[in-house]
GROMACS .gro file of C-alpha atoms in nm:
model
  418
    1UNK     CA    1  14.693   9.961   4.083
    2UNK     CA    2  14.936  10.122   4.345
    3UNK     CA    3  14.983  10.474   4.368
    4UNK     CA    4  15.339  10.536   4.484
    5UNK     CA    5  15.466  10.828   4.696
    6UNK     CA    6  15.888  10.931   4.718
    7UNK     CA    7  15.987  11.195   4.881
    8UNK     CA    8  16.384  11.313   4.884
    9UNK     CA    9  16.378  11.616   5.118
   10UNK     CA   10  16.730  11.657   5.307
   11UNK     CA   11  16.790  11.406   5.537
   12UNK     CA   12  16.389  11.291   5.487
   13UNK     CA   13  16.389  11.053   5.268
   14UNK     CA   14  16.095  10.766   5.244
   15UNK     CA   15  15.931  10.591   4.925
   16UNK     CA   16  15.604  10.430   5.063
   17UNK     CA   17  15.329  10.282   4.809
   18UNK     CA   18  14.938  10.302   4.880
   19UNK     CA   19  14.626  10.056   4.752
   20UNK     CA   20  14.432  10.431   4.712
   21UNK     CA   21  14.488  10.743   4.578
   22UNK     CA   22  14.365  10.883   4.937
   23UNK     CA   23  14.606  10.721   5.169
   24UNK     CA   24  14.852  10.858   4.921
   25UNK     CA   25  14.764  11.219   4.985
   26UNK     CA   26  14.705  11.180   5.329
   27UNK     CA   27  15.066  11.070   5.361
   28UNK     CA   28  15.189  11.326   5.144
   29UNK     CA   29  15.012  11.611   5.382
   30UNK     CA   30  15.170  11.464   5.682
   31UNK     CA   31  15.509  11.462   5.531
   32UNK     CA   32  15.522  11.838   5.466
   33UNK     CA   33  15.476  11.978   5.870
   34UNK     CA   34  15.756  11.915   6.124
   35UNK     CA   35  15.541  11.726   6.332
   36UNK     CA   36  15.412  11.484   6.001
   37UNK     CA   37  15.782  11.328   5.904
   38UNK     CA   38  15.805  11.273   6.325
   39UNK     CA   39  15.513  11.046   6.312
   40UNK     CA   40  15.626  10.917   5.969
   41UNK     CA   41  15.952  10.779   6.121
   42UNK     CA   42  15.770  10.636   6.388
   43UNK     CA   43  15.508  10.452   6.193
   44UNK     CA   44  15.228  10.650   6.348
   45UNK     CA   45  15.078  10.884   6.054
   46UNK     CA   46  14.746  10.873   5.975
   47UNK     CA   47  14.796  10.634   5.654
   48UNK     CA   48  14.962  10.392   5.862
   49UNK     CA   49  14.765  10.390   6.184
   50UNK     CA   50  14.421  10.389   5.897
   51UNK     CA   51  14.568  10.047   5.754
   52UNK     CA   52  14.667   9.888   6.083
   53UNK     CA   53  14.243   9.982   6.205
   54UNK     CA   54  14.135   9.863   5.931
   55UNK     CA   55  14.380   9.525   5.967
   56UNK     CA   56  14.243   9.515   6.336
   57UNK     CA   57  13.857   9.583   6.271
   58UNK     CA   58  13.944   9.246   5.969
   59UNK     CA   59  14.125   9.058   6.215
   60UNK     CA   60  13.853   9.074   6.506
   61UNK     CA   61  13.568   8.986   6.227
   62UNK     CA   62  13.736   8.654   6.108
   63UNK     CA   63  13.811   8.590   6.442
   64UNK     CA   64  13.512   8.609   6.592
   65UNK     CA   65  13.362   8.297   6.766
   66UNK     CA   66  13.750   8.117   6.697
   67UNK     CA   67  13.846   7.942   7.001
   68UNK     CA   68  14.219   7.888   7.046
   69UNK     CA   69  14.369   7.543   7.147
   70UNK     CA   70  14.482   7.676   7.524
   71UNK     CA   71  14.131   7.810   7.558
   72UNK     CA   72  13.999   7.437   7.458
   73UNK     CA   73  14.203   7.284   7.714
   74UNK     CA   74  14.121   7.549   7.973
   75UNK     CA   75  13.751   7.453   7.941
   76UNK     CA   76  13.829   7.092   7.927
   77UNK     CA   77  13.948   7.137   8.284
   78UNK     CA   78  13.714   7.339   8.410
   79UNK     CA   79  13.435   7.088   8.314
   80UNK     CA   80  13.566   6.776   8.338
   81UNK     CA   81  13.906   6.747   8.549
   82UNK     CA   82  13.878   7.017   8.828
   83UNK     CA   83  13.515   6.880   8.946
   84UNK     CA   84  13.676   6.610   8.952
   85UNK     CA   85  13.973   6.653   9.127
   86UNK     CA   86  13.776   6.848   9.401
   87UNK     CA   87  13.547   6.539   9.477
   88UNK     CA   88  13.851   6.357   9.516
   89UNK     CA   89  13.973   6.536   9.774
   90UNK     CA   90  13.673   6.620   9.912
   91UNK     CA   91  13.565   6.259  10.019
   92UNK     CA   92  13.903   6.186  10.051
   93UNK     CA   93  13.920   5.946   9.760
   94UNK     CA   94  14.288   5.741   9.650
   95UNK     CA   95  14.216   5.910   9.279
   96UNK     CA   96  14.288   6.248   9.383
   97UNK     CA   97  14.662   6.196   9.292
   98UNK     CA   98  14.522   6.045   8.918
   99UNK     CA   99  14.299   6.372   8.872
  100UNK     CA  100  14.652   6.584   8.982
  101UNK     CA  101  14.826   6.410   8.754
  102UNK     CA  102  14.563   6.453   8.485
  103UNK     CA  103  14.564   6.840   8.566
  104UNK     CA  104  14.935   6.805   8.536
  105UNK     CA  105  14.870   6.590   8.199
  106UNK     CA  106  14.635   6.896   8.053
  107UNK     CA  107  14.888   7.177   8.137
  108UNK     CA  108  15.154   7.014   7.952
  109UNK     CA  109  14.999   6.945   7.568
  110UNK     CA  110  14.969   7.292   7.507
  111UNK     CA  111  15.288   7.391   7.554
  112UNK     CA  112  15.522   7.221   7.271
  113UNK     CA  113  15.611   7.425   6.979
  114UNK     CA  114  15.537   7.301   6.577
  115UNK     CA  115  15.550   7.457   6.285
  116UNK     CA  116  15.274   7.559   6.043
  117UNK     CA  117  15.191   7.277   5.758
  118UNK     CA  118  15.025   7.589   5.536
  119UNK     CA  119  15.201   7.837   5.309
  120UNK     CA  120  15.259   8.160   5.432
  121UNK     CA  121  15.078   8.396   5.212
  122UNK     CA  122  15.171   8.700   4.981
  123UNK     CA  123  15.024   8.998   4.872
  124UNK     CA  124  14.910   9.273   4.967
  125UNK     CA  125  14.675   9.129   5.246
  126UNK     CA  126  14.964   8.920   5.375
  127UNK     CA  127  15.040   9.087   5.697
  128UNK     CA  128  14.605   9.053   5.733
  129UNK     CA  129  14.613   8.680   5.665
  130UNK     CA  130  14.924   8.610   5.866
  131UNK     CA  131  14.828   8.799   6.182
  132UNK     CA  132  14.478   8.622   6.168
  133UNK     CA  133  14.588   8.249   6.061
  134UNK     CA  134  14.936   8.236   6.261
  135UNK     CA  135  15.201   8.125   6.046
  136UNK     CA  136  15.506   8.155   6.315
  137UNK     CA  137  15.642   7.895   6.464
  138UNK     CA  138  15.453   7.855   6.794
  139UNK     CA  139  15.290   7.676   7.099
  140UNK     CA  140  15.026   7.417   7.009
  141UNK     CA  141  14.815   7.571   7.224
  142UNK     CA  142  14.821   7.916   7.040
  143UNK     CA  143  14.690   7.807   6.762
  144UNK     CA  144  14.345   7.882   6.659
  145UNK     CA  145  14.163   7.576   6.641
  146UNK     CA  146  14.000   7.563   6.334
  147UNK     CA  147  14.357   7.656   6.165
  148UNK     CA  148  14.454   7.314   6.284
  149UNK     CA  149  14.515   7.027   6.021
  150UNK     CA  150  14.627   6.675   6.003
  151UNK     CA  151  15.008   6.858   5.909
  152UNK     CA  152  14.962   7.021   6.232
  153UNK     CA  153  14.868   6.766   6.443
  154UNK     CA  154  15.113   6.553   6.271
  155UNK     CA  155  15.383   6.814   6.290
  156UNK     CA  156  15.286   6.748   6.700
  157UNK     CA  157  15.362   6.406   6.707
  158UNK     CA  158  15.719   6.430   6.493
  159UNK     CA  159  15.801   6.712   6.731
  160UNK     CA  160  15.714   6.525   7.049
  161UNK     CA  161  15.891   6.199   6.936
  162UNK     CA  162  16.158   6.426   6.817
  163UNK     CA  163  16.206   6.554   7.178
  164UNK     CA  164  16.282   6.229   7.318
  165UNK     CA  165  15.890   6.169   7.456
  166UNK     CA  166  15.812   5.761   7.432
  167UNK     CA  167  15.561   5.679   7.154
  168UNK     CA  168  15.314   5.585   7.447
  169UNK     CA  169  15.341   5.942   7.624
  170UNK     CA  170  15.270   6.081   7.260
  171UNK     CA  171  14.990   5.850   7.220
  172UNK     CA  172  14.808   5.945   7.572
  173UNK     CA  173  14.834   6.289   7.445
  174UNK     CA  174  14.692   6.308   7.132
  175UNK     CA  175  14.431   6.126   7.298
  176UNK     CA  176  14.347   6.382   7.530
  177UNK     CA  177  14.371   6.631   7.265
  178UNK     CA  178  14.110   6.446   7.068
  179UNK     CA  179  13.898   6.453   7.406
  180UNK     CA  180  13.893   6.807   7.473
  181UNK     CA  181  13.837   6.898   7.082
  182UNK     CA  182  13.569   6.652   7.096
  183UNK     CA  183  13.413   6.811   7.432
  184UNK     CA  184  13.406   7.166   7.254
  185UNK     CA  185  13.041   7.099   7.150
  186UNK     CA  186  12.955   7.126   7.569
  187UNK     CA  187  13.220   7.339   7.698
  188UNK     CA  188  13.216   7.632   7.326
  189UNK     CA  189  12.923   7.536   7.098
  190UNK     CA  190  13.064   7.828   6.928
  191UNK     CA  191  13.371   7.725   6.859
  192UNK     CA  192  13.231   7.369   6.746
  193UNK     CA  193  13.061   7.467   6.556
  194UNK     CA  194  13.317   7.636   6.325
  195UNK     CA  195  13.494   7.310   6.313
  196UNK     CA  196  13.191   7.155   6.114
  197UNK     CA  197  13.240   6.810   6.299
  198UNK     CA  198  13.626   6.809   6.216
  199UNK     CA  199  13.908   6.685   6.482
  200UNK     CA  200  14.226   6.788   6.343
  201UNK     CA  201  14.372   6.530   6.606
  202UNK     CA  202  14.147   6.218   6.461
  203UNK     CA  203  14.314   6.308   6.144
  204UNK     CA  204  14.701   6.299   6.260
  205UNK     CA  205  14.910   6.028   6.090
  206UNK     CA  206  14.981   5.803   6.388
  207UNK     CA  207  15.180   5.571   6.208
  208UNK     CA  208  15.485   5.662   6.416
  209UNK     CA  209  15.297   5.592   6.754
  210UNK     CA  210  15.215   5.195   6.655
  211UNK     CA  211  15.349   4.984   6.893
  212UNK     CA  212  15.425   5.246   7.204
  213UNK     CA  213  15.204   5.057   7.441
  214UNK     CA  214  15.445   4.830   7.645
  215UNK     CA  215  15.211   4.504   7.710
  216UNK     CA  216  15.342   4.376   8.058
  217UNK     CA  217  15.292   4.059   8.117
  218UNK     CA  218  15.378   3.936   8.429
  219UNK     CA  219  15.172   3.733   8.649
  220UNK     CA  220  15.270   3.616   9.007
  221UNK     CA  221  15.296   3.233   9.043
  222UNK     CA  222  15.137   3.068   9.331
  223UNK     CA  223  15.524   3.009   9.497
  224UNK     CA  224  15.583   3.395   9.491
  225UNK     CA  225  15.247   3.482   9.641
  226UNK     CA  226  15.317   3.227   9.926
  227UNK     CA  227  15.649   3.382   9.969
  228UNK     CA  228  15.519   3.726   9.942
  229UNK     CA  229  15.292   3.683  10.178
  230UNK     CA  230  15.518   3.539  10.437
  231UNK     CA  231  15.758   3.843  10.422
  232UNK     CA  232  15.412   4.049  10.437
  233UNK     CA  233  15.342   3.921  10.736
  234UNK     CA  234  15.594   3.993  10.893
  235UNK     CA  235  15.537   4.380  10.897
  236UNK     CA  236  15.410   4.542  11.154
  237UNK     CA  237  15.129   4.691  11.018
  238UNK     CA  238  14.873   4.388  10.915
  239UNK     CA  239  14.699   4.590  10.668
  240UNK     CA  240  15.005   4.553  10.422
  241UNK     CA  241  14.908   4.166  10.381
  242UNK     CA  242  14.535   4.237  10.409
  243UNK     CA  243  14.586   4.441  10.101
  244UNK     CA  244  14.796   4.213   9.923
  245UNK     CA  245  14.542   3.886   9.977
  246UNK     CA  246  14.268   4.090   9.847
  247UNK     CA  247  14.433   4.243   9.580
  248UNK     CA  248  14.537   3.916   9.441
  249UNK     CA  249  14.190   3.763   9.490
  250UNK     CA  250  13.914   4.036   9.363
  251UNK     CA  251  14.101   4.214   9.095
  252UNK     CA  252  14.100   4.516   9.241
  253UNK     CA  253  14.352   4.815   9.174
  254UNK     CA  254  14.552   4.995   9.448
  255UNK     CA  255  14.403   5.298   9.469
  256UNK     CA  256  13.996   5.156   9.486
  257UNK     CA  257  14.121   4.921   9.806
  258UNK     CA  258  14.318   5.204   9.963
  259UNK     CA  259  13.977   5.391   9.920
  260UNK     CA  260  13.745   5.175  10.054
  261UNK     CA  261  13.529   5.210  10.318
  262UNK     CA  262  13.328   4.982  10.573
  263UNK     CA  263  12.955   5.104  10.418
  264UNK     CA  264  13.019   4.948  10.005
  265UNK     CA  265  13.122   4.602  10.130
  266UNK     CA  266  12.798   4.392  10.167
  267UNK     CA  267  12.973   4.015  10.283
  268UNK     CA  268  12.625   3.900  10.299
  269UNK     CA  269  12.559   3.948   9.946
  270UNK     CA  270  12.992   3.899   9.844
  271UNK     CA  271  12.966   4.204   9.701
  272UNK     CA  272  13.145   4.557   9.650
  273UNK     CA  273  12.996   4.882   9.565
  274UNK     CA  274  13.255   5.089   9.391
  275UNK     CA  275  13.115   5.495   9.351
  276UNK     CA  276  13.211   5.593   8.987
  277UNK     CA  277  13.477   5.875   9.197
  278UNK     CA  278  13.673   5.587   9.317
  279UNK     CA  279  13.733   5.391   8.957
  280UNK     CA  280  13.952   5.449   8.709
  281UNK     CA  281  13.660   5.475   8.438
  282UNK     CA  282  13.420   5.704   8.631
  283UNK     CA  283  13.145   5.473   8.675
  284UNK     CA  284  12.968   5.281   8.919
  285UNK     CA  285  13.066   4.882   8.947
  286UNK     CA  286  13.034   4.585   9.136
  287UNK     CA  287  13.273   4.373   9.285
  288UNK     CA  288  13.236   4.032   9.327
  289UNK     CA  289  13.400   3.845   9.631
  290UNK     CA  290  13.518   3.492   9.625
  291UNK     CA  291  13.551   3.309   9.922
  292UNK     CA  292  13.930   3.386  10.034
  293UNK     CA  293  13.829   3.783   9.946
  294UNK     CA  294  13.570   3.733  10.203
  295UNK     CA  295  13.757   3.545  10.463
  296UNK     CA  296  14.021   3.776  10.409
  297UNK     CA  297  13.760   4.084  10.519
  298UNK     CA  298  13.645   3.898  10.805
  299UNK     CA  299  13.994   3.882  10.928
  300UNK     CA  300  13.986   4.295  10.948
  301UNK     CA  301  13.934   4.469  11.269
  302UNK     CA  302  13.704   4.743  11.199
  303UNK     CA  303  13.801   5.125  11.359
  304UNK     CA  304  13.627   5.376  11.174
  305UNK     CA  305  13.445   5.379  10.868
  306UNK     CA  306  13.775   5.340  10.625
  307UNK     CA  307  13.873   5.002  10.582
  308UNK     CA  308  14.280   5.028  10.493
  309UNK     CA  309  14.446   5.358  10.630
  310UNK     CA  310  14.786   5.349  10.433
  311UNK     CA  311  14.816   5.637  10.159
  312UNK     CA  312  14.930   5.521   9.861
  313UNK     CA  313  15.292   5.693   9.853
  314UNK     CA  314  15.364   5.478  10.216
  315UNK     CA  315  15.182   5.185  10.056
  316UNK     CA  316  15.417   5.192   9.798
  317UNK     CA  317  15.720   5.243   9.981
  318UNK     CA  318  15.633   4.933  10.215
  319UNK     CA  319  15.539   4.707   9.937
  320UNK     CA  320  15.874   4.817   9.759
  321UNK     CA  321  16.063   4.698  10.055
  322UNK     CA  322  15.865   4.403  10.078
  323UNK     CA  323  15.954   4.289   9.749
  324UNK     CA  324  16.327   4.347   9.797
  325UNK     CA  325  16.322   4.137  10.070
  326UNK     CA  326  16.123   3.863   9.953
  327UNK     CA  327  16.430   3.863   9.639
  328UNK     CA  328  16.070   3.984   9.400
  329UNK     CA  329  16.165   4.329   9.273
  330UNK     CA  330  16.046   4.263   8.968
  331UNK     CA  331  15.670   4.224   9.079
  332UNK     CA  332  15.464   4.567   9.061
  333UNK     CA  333  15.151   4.565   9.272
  334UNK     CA  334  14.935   4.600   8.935
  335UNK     CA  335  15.054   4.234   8.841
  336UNK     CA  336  14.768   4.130   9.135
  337UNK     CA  337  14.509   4.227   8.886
  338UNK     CA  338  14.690   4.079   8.594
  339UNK     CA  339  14.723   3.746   8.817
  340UNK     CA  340  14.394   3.780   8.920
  341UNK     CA  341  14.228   3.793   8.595
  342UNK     CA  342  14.436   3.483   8.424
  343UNK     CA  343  14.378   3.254   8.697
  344UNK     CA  344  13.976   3.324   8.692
  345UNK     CA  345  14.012   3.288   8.272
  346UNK     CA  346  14.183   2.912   8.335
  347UNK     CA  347  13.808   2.828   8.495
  348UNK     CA  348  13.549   2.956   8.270
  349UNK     CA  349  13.408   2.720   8.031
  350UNK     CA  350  13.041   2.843   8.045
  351UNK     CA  351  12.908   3.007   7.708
  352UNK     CA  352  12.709   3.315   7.636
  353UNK     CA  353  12.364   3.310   7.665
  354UNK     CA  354  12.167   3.334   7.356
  355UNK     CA  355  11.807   3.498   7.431
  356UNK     CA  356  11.742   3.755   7.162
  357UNK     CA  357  11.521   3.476   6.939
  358UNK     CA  358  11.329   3.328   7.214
  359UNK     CA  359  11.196   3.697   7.338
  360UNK     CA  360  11.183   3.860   6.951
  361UNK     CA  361  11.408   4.117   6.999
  362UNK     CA  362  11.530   4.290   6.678
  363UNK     CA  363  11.871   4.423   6.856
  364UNK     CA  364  12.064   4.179   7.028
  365UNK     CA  365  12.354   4.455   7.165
  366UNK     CA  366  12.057   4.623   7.323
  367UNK     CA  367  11.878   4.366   7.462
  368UNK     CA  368  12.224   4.240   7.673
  369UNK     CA  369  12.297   4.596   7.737
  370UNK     CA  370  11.985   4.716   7.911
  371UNK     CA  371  11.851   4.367   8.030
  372UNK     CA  372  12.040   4.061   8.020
  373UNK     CA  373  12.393   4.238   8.158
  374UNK     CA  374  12.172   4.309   8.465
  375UNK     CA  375  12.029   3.973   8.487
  376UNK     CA  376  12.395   3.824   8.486
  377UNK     CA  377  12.509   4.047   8.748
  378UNK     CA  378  12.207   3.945   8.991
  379UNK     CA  379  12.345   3.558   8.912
  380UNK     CA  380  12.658   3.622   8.957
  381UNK     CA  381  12.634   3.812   9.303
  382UNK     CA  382  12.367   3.569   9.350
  383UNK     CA  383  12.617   3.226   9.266
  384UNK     CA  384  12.898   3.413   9.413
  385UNK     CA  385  13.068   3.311   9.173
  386UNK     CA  386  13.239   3.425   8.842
  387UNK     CA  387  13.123   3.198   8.601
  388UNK     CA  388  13.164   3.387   8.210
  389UNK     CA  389  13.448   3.561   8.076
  390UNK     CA  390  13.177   3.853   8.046
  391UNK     CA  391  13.136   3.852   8.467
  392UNK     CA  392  13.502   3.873   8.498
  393UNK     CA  393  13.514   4.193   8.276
  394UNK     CA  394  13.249   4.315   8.510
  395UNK     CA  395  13.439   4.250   8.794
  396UNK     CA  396  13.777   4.411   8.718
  397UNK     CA  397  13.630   4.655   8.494
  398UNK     CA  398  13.701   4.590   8.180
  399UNK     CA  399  13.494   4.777   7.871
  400UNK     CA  400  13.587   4.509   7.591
  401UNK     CA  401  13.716   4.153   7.525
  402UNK     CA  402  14.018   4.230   7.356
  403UNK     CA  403  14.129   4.413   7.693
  404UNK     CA  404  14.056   4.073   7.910
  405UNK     CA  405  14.177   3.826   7.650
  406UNK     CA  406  14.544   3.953   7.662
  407UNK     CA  407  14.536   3.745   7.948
  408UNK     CA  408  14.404   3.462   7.849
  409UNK     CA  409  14.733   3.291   7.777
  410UNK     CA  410  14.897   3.429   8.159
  411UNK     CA  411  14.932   3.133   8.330
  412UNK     CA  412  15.058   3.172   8.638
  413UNK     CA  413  15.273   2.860   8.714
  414UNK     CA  414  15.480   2.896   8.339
  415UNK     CA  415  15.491   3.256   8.344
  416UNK     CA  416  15.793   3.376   8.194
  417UNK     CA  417  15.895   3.710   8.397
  418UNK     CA  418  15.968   4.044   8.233
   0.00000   0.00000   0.00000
């Protein structure tokens, strides 16, 4: 029931309905002083300002313990990109620029517009239901989190494609999306907690994004490294083939040899220590050194206790020119790695080492996890020598088999350029 109040006085004219018979008086009283109809035309009687505390007392109850998107991300940086960032730059470490970028990366996802994939409600609670859910069109990162569904996070990916953004770029950032939503139960327990173990961006239909992920595969024959590293040396600076040669022989990306310094390289042992601040996945990992990597350290004049003083912007630009000249532009420094990798895959032949039944263990993924992975390394730094297609993802880092055995097939004398 409504209980409806019109009023034709002069030029005062208003028709207003109420849920209560009290409201209804109340406006009624207001709308016979001078001073009443003045706050009636400006939406400030005392019927309308007791709805819009009673809509605001609502609003802040539902809300309560709701953690909007932008607030997500905030955290996510705070805890896990900042920190990391600042150790970067604090030991003066080549993945500074990555964590920047990453920063960069976080600021960005919270800023495209989508629509709402809910109804907009009726009623008489409407206004209640709209102001707390957010049914306008707005930034991702305004929405409340646990208003977001698969139609949002959908609605995301359409709109991002939409805006011209390759299916890759779309695909790194509902990734990261997933990430912080997924970190919520360390950086707002709170706000986890309301989700009930739900990640709207698990849930998106990625059918769009299938086949973003551009699979280079170049590898540098054994002509063009000769011829590379004849224009190499030929710079001034003899770092730039130093780099190059070990590149090319440990696997190694740019920014962990730019970062190197004198105290992880053990040439006794043929090993590297890589900190988990200096490696793309944030963890700790050895590097093995075959012969030509060591000869090619032993051929560096040691200065202080960095090994290669290029940054990676002059690196580049050096390398760049390099290429040009050598009549290689089509080489990027990454295909060392990928080169790397193929030719070490055309000489393993040895087979994994079945153990769990002679030492009765009941899980064989933990038994080579906590035991024989660490036996293999010793061997392998030991042999000096990569030997297994599981030492070679040690080496250059790789976390499964299906990442290494894209490569399998690179060989570098028939390989067909991009």
């Amino acid at each position: 029931m409504r209980y409806r109040v019109r009023i034709e006085r002069g030029d005062f004219v208003v028709d207003r309905s109420f849920a209560d018979v009290e409201r209804a008086k109340m406006f009624l009283e207001d709308s016979k002083t001078p001073q009443g109809r003045l706050l009636i035309a400006q939406g400030r009687d005392r019927a309308s300002m007791l709805v819009d505390e009673v809509e605001r007392l609502a609003i802040e109850f539902i809300q309560e313990g709701r953690a909007k998107l932008s607030d997500a991300i905030d955290g996510y940086m705070r805890a896990y990109v900042s920190p990391k960032l600042e150790s970067a730059i604090d030991k003066e470490r080549q993945t500074a620029k990555a964590a920047r970028a990453r920063l960069e990366h976080c600021k960005t996802i919270r800023i495209p517009y989508i629509k709402p994939g809910f109804a907009v409600p009726s009623g008489p609670l409407a206004s209640l239901r709209q102001h707390a859910k957010g049914y306008d069109e707005k930034a991702i990162g305004d929405f409340y989190i646990d208003d977001l569904t698969e139609q949002e996070t959908t609605e995301y990916i359409n709109t991002r494609l939409k805006d011209g953004k390759a299916r890759s770029t779309v695909k790194r950032e509902i990734y990261a999306l997933q990430s912080v939503v997924n970190k919520l139960r360390y950086t707002d327990n709170k706000a986890w907690k309301r989700l009930n173990g739900h990640n709207p961006f698990l849930l998106a239909d990625k059918t769009r994004l299938k086949g973003g992920e551009h699979r280079r595969r170049r590898v540098i024959t054994e002509e063009e490294e000769a011829a590379l590293l004849t224009e190499l040396r030929r710079c001034r600076n003899p770092e730039m083939t130093l780099i190059f040669a070990l590149a090319i022989s440990t696997g190694m990306r740019r920014a962990e040899l730019l970062g190197l310094q004198w105290a992880q390289i053990d040439l006794d042992r043929g090993v590297i220590h890589m900190d988990a601040d200096q490696t793309k996945a944030s963890e700790d990992r050895l590097v093995i050194l075959l012969p030509e990597a060591k000869e090619a350290f032993k051929a560096i004049q040691r200065v202080d206790e960095r090994v290669f003083h290029y940054k990676i912007e002059g690196f580049k630009t050096n390398f760049r020119r390099v290429l040009e000249r050598a009549g290689l532009s089509d080489i990027h420094m990454h295909d060392t790695r990928r080169s790397f990798i193929s030719r070490v895959l055309k000489n393993i032949t040895a087979s994994p080492v079945a153990i769990a039944d002679m030492v009765g263990a009941r899980s064989v993924a933990n038994l080579e996890r906590r035991t024989i992975d660490r036996i293999r390394q010793n061997d392998m730094v030991e042999a000096g020598a990569i030997a297994t297609e599981q030492e070679l993802r040690w080496t250059v880092h790789h976390k499964d088999g299906q990442t290494t055995a894209r490569y399998a097939n690179m060989i570098p004398d028939k390989a067909s350029k991009e």
